[in-house]
């Protein structure tokens, strides 16, 4: 039995896919799936998750600042598509941001804060799709030569991806995709100040995370690394005895 378990290790695609995701993407993806299941099981309701200024800042229901970004609807094909785009482009950007979660988490903080500030303009109660669109836009602009295929029917380069998704949403839902449009706007602001503006301003990057934010994550990583080093040293000393 032990041999069977040992032989089976690493051969579960879903488990491998889950643990290969960087930490921020893994937490967001897990929260989205778990929230959808809890709503489907009537443990919670969407009415407890949506964002509005009154519920948050008048009734002090501050959890809505986060929950409106992790609910994409009940289990369905639509949810599968949302989870796919969420984890794919979130993972790609997070992995390209370096080993520390500091830069990617700062991007998420910027995007969620900006979307919440802009949400009264569109009257949207759930902003998870807008946040996903922000990440899709940033990735697409940073990978201009990547070729993509839409259901095997149309081939295009990555910068057209947000617009293809908008057109698809318009056809399917028969209304203007305000969430995607807002996500693109927020994503373009980040892309401009992080990738274009530094070229003409001697490397100035106004949207980079402040030093204190980086220390929150890098200090934790250094502590973990030191603990691992100490454990290895203790194990080595024990073996030498």
mmCIF file of C-alpha atoms in Angstrom, residues 34 48 78 83 111 137 150 160 175 179 190 209 211 230 236:
data_model
loop_
_atom_site.group_PDB
_atom_site.id
_atom_site.type_symbol
_atom_site.label_atom_id
_atom_site.label_comp_id
_atom_site.label_asym_id
_atom_site.label_seq_id
_atom_site.Cartn_x
_atom_site.Cartn_y
_atom_site.Cartn_z
ATOM 1 C CA UNK A 34 -15.331 28.038 -1.412
ATOM 2 C CA UNK A 48 -24.133 39.206 2.639
ATOM 3 C CA UNK A 78 -19.673 30.605 -16.145
ATOM 4 C CA UNK A 83 -11.880 30.738 -12.206
ATOM 5 C CA UNK A 111 -6.673 47.576 -8.067
ATOM 6 C CA UNK A 137 -5.146 43.738 -19.427
ATOM 7 C CA UNK A 150 -10.258 31.964 -28.986
ATOM 8 C CA UNK A 160 -6.348 42.153 -28.279
ATOM 9 C CA UNK A 175 -25.370 44.554 -22.603
ATOM 10 C CA UNK A 179 -17.068 45.475 -15.409
ATOM 11 C CA UNK A 190 -1.078 50.610 -13.562
ATOM 12 C CA UNK A 209 5.169 49.331 -3.292
ATOM 13 C CA UNK A 211 9.656 50.066 1.440
ATOM 14 C CA UNK A 230 18.439 26.409 11.776
ATOM 15 C CA UNK A 236 23.205 17.951 10.486
#
